[in-house]
XYZ file of C-alpha atoms in Angstrom:
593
model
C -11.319 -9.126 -37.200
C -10.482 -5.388 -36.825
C -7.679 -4.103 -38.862
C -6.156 -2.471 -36.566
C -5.583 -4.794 -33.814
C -4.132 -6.958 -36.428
C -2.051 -4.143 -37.516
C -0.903 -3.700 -34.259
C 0.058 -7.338 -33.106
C 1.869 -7.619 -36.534
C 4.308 -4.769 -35.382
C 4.726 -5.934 -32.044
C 6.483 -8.600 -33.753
C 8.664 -6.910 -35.721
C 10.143 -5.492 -32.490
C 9.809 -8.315 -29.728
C 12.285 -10.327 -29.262
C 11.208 -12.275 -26.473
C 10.478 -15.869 -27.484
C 8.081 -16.573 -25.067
C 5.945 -13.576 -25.631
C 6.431 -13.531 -29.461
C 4.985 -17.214 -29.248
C 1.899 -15.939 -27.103
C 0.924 -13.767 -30.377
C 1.896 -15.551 -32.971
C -0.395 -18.523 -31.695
C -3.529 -15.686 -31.497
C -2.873 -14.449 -35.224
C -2.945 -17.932 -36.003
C -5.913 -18.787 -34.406
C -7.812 -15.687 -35.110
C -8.636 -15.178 -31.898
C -10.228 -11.445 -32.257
C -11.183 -11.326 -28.543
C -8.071 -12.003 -27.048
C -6.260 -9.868 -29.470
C -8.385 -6.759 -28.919
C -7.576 -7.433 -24.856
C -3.891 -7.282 -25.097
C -3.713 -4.320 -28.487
C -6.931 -2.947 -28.527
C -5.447 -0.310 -25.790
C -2.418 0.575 -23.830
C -1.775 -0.195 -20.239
C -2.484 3.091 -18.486
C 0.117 4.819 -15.991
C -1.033 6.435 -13.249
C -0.121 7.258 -9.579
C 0.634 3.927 -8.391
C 2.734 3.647 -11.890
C 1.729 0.219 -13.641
C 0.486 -2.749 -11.996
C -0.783 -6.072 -14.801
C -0.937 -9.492 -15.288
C 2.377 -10.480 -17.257
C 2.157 -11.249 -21.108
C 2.010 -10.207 -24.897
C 0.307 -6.835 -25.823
C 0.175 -3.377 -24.781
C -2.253 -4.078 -21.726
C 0.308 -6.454 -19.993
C 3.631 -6.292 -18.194
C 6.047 -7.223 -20.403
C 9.149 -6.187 -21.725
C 8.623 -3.611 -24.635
C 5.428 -1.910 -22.124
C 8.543 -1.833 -19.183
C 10.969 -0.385 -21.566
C 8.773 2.007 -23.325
C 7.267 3.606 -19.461
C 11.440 3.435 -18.788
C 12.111 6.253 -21.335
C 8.798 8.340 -21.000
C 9.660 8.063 -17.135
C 13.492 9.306 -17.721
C 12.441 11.663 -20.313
C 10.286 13.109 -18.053
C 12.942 14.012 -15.042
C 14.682 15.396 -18.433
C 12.114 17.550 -18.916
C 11.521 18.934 -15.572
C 15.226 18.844 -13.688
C 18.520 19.968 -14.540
C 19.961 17.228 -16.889
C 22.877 17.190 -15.636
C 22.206 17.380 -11.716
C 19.440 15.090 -12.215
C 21.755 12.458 -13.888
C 24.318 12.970 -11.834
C 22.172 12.412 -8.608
C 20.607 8.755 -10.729
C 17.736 6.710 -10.350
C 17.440 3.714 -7.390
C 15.725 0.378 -9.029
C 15.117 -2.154 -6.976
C 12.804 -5.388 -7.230
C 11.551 -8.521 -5.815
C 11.386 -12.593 -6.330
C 8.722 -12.676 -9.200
C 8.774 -13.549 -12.433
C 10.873 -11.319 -15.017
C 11.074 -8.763 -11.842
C 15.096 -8.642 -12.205
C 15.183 -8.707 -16.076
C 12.602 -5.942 -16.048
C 14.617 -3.843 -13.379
C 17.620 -4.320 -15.817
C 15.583 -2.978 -18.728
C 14.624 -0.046 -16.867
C 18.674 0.319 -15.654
C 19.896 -0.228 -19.587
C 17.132 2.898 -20.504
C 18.597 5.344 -17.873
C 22.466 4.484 -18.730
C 21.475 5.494 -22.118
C 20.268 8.508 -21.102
C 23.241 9.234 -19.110
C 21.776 8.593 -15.840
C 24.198 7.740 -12.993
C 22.374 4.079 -11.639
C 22.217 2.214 -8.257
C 20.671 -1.315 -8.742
C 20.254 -3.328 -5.953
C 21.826 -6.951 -6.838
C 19.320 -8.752 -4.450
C 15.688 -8.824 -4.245
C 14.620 -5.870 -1.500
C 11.640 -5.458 0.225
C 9.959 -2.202 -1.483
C 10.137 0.520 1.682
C 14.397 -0.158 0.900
C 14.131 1.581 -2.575
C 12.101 4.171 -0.918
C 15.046 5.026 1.425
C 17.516 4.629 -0.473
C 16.550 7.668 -2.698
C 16.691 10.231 0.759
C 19.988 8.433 1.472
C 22.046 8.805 -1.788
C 20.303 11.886 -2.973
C 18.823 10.458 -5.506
C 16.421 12.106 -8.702
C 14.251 9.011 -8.556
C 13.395 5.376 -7.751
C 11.603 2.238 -9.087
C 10.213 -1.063 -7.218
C 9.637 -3.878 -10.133
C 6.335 -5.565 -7.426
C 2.991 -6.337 -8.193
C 2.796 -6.506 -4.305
C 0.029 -8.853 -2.843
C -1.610 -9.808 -6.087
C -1.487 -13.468 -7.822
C 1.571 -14.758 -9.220
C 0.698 -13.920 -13.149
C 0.865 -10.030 -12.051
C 3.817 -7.539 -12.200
C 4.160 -4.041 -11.238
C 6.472 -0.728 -11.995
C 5.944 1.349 -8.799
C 7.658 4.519 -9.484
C 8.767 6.589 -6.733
C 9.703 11.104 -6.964
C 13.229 12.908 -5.309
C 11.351 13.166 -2.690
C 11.200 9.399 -1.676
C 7.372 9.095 -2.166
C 5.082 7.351 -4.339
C 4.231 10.017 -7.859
C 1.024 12.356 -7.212
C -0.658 13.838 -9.715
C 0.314 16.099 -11.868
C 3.387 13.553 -12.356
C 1.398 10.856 -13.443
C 0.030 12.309 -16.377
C 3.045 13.852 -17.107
C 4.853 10.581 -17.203
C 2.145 9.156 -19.222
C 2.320 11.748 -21.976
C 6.143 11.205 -22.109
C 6.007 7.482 -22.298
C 3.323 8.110 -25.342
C 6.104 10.651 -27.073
C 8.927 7.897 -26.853
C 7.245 4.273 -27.809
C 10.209 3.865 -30.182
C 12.568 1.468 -28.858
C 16.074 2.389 -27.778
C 18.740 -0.049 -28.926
C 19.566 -1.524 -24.838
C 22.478 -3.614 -26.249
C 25.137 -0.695 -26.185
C 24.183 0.093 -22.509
C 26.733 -2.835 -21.164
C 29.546 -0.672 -22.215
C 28.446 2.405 -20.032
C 28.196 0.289 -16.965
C 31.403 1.038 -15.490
C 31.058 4.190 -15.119
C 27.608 4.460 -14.413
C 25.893 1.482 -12.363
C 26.160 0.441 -9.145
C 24.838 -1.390 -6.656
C 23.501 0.505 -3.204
C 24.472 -2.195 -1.153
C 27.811 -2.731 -2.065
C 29.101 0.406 -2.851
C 27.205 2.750 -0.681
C 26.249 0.380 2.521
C 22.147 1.236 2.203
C 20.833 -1.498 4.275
C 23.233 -1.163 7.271
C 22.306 2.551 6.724
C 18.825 1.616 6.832
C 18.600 -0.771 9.678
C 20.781 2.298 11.622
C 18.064 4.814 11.277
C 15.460 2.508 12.456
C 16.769 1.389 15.438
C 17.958 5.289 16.053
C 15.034 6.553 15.816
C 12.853 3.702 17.625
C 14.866 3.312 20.509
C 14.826 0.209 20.135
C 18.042 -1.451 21.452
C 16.202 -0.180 24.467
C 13.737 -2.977 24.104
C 12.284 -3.082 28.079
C 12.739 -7.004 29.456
C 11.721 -7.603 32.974
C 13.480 -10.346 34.707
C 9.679 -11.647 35.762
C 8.660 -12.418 31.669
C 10.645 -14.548 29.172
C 11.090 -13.177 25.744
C 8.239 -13.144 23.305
C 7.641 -15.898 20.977
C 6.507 -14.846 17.539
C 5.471 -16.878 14.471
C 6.482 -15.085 11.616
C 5.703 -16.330 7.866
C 7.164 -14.131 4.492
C 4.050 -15.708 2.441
C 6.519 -16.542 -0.146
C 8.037 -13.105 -0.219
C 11.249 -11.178 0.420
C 11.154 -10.399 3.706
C 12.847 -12.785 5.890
C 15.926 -12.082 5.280
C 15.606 -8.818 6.213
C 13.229 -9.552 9.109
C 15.669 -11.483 10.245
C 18.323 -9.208 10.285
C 15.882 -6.245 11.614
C 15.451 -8.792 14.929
C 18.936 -9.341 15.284
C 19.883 -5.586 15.170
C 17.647 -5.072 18.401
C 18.902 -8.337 19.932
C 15.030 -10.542 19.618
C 15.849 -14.135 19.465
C 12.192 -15.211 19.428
C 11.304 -15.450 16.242
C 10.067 -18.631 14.519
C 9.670 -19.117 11.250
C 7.555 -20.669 9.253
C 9.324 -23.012 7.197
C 7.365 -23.747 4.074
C 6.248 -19.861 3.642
C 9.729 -18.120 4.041
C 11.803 -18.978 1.186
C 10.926 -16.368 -1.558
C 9.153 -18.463 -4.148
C 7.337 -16.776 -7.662
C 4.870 -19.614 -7.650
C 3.370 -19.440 -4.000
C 2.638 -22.656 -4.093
C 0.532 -22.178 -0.093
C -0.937 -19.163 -0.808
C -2.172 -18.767 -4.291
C -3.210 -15.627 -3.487
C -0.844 -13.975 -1.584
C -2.378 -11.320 0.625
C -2.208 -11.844 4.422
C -5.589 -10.285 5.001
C -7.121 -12.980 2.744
C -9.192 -15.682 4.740
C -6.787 -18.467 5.049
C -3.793 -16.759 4.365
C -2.739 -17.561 7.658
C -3.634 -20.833 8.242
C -0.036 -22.670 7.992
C 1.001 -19.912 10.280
C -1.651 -20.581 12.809
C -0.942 -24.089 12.960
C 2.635 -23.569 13.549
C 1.934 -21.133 16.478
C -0.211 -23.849 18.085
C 2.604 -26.228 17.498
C 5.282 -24.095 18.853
C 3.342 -23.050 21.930
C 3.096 -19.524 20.455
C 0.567 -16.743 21.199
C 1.740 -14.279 18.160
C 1.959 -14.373 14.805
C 3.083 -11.352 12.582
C 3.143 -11.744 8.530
C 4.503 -9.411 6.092
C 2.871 -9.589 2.550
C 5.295 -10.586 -0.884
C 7.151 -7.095 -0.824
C 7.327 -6.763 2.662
C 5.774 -2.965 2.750
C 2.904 -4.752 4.750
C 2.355 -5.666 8.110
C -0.292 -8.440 9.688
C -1.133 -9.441 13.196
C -2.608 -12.445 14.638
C -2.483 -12.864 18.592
C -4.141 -16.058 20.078
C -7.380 -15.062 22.605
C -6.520 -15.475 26.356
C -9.571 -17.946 28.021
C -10.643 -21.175 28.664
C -11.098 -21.471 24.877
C -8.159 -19.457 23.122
C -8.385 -19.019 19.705
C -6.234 -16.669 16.656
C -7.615 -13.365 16.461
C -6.613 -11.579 13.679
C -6.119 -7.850 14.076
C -7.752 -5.534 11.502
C -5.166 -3.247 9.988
C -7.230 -0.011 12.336
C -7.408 -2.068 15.413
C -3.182 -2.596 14.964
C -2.835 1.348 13.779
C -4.444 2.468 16.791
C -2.340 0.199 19.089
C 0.702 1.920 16.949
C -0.556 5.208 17.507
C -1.118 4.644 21.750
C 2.517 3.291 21.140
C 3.837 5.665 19.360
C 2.502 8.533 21.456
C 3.639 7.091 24.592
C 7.194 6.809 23.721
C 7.070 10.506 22.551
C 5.316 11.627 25.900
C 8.219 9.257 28.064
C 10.685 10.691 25.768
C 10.304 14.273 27.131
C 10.471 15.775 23.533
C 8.732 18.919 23.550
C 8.214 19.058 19.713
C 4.591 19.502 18.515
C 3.579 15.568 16.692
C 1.047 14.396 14.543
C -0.583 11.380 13.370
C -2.020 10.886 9.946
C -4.316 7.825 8.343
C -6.414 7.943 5.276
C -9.969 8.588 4.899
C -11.499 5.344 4.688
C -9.519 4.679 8.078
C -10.911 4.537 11.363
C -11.772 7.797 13.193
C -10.277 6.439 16.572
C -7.035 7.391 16.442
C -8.770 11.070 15.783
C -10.417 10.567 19.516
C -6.863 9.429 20.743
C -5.585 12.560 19.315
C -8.692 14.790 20.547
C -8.406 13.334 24.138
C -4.259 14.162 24.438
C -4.086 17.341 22.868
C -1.608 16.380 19.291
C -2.311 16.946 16.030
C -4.309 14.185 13.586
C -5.206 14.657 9.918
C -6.238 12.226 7.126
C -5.183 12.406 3.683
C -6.899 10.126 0.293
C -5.945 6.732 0.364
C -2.729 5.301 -0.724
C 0.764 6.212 0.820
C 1.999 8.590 -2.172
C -1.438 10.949 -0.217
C 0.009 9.975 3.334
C 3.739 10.210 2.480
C 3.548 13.863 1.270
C 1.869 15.236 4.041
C 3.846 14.029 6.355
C 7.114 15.703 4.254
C 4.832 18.622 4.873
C 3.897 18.742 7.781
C 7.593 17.931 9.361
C 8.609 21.275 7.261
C 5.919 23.210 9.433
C 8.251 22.012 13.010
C 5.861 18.637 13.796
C 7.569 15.473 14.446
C 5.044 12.627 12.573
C 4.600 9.535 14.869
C 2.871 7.419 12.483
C 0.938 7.144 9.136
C -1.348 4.265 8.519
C -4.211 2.978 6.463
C -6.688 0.427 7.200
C -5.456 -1.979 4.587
C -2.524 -3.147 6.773
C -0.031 -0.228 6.058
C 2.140 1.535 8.651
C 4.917 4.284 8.168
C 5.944 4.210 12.056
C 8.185 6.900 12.309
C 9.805 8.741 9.534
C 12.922 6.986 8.430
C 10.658 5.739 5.257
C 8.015 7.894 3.957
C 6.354 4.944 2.601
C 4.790 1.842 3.915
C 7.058 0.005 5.877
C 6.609 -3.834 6.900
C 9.729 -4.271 8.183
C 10.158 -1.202 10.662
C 6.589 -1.823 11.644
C 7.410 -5.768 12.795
C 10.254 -4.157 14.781
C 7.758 -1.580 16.763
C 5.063 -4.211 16.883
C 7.587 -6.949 19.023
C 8.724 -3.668 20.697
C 5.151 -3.055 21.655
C 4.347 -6.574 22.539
C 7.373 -7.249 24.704
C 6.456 -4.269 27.075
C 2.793 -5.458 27.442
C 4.152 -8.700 27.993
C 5.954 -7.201 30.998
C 2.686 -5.303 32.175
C 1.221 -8.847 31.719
C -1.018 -7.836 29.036
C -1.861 -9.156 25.604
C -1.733 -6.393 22.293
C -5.885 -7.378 22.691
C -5.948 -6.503 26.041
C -4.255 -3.151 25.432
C -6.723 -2.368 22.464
C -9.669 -3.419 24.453
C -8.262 -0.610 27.375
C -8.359 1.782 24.849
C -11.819 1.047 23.713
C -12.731 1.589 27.598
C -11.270 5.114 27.143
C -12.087 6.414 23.727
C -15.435 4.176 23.094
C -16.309 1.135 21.193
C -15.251 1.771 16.777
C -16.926 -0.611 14.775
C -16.747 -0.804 11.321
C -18.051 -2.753 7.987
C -16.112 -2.280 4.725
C -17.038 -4.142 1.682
C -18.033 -3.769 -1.828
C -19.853 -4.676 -4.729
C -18.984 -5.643 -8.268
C -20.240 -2.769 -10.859
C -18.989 -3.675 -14.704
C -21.799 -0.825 -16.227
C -20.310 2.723 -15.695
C -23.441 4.147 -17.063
C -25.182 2.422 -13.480
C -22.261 3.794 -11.566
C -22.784 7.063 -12.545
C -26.625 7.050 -12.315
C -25.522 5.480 -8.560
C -23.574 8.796 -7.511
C -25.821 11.441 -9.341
C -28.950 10.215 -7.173
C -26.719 10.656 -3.617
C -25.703 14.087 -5.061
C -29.270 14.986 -5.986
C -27.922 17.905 -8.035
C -26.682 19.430 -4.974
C -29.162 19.156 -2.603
C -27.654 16.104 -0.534
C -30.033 14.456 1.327
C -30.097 15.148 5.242
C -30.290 11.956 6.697
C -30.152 7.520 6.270
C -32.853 6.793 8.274
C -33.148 7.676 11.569
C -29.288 9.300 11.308
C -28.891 12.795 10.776
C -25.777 13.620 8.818
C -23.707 16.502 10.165
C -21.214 16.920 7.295
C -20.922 15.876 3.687
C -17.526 15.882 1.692
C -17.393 15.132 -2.139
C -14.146 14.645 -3.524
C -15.517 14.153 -7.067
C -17.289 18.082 -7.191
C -14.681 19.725 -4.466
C -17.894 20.392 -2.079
C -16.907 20.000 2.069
C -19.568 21.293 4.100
C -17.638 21.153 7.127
C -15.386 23.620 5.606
C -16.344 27.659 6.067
C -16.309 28.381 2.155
C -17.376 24.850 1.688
C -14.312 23.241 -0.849
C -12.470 20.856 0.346
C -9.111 20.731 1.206
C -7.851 17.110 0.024
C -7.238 16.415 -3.244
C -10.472 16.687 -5.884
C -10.599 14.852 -8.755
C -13.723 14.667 -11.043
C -12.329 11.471 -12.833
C -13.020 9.693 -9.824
C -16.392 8.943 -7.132
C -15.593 9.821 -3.801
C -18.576 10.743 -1.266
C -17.978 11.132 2.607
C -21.145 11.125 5.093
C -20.048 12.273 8.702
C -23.299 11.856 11.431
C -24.217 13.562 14.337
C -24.327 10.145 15.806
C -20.783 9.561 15.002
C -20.983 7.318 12.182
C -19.128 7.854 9.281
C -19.824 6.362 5.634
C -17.624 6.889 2.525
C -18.469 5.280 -0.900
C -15.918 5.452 -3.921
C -15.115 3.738 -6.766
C -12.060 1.846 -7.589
C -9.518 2.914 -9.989
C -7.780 -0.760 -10.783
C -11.343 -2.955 -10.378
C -14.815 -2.378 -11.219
C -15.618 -2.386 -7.998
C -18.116 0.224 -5.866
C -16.279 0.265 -2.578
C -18.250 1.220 0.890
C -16.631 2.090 4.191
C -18.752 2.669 6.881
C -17.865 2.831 10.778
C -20.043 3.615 14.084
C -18.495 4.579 17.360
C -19.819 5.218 20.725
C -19.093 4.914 24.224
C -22.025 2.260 24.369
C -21.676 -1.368 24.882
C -20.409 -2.938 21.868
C -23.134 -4.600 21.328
C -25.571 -1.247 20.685
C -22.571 0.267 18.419
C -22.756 -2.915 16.269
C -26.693 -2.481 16.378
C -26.102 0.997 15.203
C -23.779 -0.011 12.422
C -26.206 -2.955 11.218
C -29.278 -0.935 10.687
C -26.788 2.254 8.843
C -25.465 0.007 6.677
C -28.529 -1.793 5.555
C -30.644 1.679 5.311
C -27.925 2.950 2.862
C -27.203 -0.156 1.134
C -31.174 -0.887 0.243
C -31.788 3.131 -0.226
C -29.084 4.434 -2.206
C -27.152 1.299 -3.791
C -30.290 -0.436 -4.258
C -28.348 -4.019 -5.704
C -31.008 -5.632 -6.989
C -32.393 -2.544 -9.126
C -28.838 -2.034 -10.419
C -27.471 -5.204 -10.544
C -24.519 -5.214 -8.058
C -22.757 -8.354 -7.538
C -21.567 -8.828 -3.481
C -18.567 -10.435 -3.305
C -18.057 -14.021 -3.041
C -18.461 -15.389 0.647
C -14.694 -16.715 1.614
């Protein structure tokens, strides 16, 4: 067995003093178990831009308590380092956290660190859905935030999302600053003096500083929505709504109080926060059979809707039941409900009379159809990378340049509608979405209708995004450098002709005069968009938390739906079999759900 992971586990235990994960390694050394030892001290866990995000355990690769405190004083060495110390402790650090495992006694670790350092410190006292912590940090000023969440992911995982002053999710070149502090500072702070700064020092956002009223205030402000349209011809919408074990309904239901909806049933064995989902062992409301309690309850309660945030509530999912002789749940794609936000959210803006210039952003691996909303009436659209902390900034810029943002979104079910969060937002969204829903009740239309009206208007957007499993980089690599061809990119995928080709990887945009592109390049990562004359659009990338080679591909039209999806079939399969080629390279598809 190496030396040096040895070494290594035999110093973690002269400095943990958690029983349970002291046991974990203890147990290993006994058994000699080399593998498992070189997993958890063979390396560290890396931070990056969406902070740290592991399955919970002994070692330097998991979440535990001794990785938490150690990123806690690179991360407030850092503001050190790069604010005025004393504005930036006087202004303090939000924490926040939900219902898992060790998420509170890691949030106090990371509060204990910052009193140390002098750092004034509002932690919530309650578990909060994540967009809270996100506000909370405009609304008190703050230098700083952190959400203990894993999110969506399986009950063993935990998560240190860290946000900047700005309210948004770190950017490079934060991360790596971070990263280098929290390597300069592994040495371990004595935490037990840090009860006798409290006083002075801590305090909760809630109780002293009213944050959630605050919160609940601005959305409703800026939706309009006490101004929720009822006819006196349609009865109030019915709406299924499920937490999947989370933190959100509580604070759903006190977002559908504030704008006066009593039509919300829950379901009963899914809303009580609960670290073990015990109906949803993986609990991600995208996930085939996530919503299968909630269906059953809708049919039950004689209900046509069903909305679903994820764990942390920064997540929003739709289900509406078909209207026919045969209903059935469809279950809305996160583009199909980010376009029905964005004919929303545009609407209200037009009825509204504001005169101020808007935009609407989504990420790159998005669907292009909000683009063709925003082409057909004139306002401004622009996509960013994926992720929020991409999406989040520009919109912070782009309000400085005089536009008023309408909505950011990203096909994986997120949805900043509005501005009073420049994050994801699950619960403002579930407040637009019933607004949305009640007024199409009164119009007598479904949200599937509406989208299906749209698709009249703008054309038919189709899309197929999957991915295969990759675990040789060396194939990966080979993978990309045959697409880039040293430069020469090819010209077409079959009978397509491609108009424009953007590589985020080199910095190369041909649809750009000088040809660099503008979004953000980074030659750690594989990034390749494909934009047709035919108006398909393809992106591959990798994925920075899975070994995973990730394809998006969409094809739009004003054909029938039918020839789009024909057009879609035979682009993906040309690119797949030319360029991917999974047999040659050994991709694994994913498993069939």
């Amino acid at each position: 067995m190496s030396e040096t992971v040895i070494l290594k586990a035999k110093e973690w235990l002269k400095i943990d003093r958690n029983e349970e994960t002291r046991k974990e390694v203890e147990k290993l050394l006994e058994e000699n178990d080399e593998e498992k030892l070189t997993q958890l001290f063979g390396s560290r866990l890396e931070f990056g831009t969406a902070g740290l995000r592991a399955l919970m355990g002994a070692g330097y690769t998991r979440m535990n308590h001794i990785t938490v405190q150690q990123t806690a004083q690179g991360w407030s060495e850092y503001l050190l380092a790069t604010m005025d110390n004393d504005q930036v402790k006087k202004r303090g650090i939000v924490i926040g956290y939900d219902h898992r495992y060790h998420s509170k006694e890691f949030a106090e670790i990371t509060a204990n660190v910052f009193m140390l350092k002098g750092f004034k410190v509002y932690l919530f006292n309650v578990i909060v859905p994540t967009p809270l912590v996100s506000y909370a940090i405009r609304y008190l000023n703050a230098a700083g935030g952190v959400m203990i969440t894993p999110s969506h992911n399986p009950k063993e995982y935990n998560g240190y999302k860290v946000y900047w002053e700005n309210t948004v999710q770190i950017i490079p070149p934060h991360d790596t600053g971070i990263s280098q502090k929290i390597n300069e500072n592994l040495e371990l702070l004595d935490l037990t003096k840090a009860s006798e700064l409290s006083n002075g020092l801590l305090f909760d956002p809630i109780e002293t500083k009213q944050v959630d009223e605050h919160y609940y205030n601005e959305i409703n402000e800026e939706m309009e929505s006490k101004l929720l349209e009822k006819s006196q011809n349609t009865t109030e919408i019915k709406v299924i709504y499920t937490a999947m074990h989370g933190v959100g309904y509580e604070w759903i239901k006190r977002a559908f109080k504030t704008i006066e909806f009593n039509g919300m049933i829950p379901v009963e064995s899914q809303v009580e926060p609960d670290p073990e989902f015990p109906t949803v062992p993986f609990p991600n409301p995208e996930e085939k059979g996530a919503l299968d309690i909630a269906f059953k309850t809708g049919d039950e309660k004689g209900s046509n809707l069903i909305i679903a945030n994820d764990p942390d509530a920064d997540r929003l999912c739709v289900a509406e039941k078909t209207v026919g002789s045969e209903p059935k749940w469809h279950k809305f794609h996160g583009n199909e409900i980010g376009m029905l936000f964005g004919w929303w959210q545009y609407k209200k803006h037009i009825k509204s009379g504001d005169k101020k210039p808007v935009a609407i952003l989504n990420s790159t691996v998005s669907s292009k159809m909000v683009k063709a909303l925003a082409d057909k009436n004139g306002f401004k659209f622009e996509e960013t990378l994926t992720g929020f902390k991409w999406l989040g900034n520009r919109a912070i810029d782009l309000e400085k340049e005089g536009y008023k943002v309408l909505l950011c979104f990203e096909e994986a079910i997120g949805y900043m509608v509005g501005s009073t969060v420049y994050d994801k937002d699950g619960i403002s969204a579930a407040i637009a979405l019933i607004q949305m829903a009640q007024y199409l009740k009164n119009k007598n239309l479904t949200l599937l209708q509406q989208f299906e009206k749209l698709c009249q208007k703008l054309g038919n957007f189709l899309y197929n995004n999957s991915y295969f499993y990759c675990y040789d980089k060396q194939i990966i690599d080979s993978i990309f450098k045959k697409i880039r061809n040293d430069g020469k990119y090819f010209e077409k995928i079959g009978t397509s002709k491609i108009q424009s080709i953007r590589d985020l990887t080199t910095g190369f945009d041909s649809s750009q005069k000088d040809n660099k592109a503008i979004l953000h390049v980074d030659p750690n990562s594989q990034m390749i968009t494909f934009t047709f004359e035919n108006q398909s659009v393809i992106t591959l990338r990798t994925s920075g938390t899975e070994p995973k080679i990730k394809y998006y591909i969409e094809s739009s039209g004003k054909e029938s739906v039918e020839q789009v999806q024909e057009k879609l079939d035979n682009l993906t399969q040309m690119f797949i079999e030319t360029y991917l080629e999974p047999e040659k390279n050994n991709l694994i598809p994913p498993k069939k759900k």
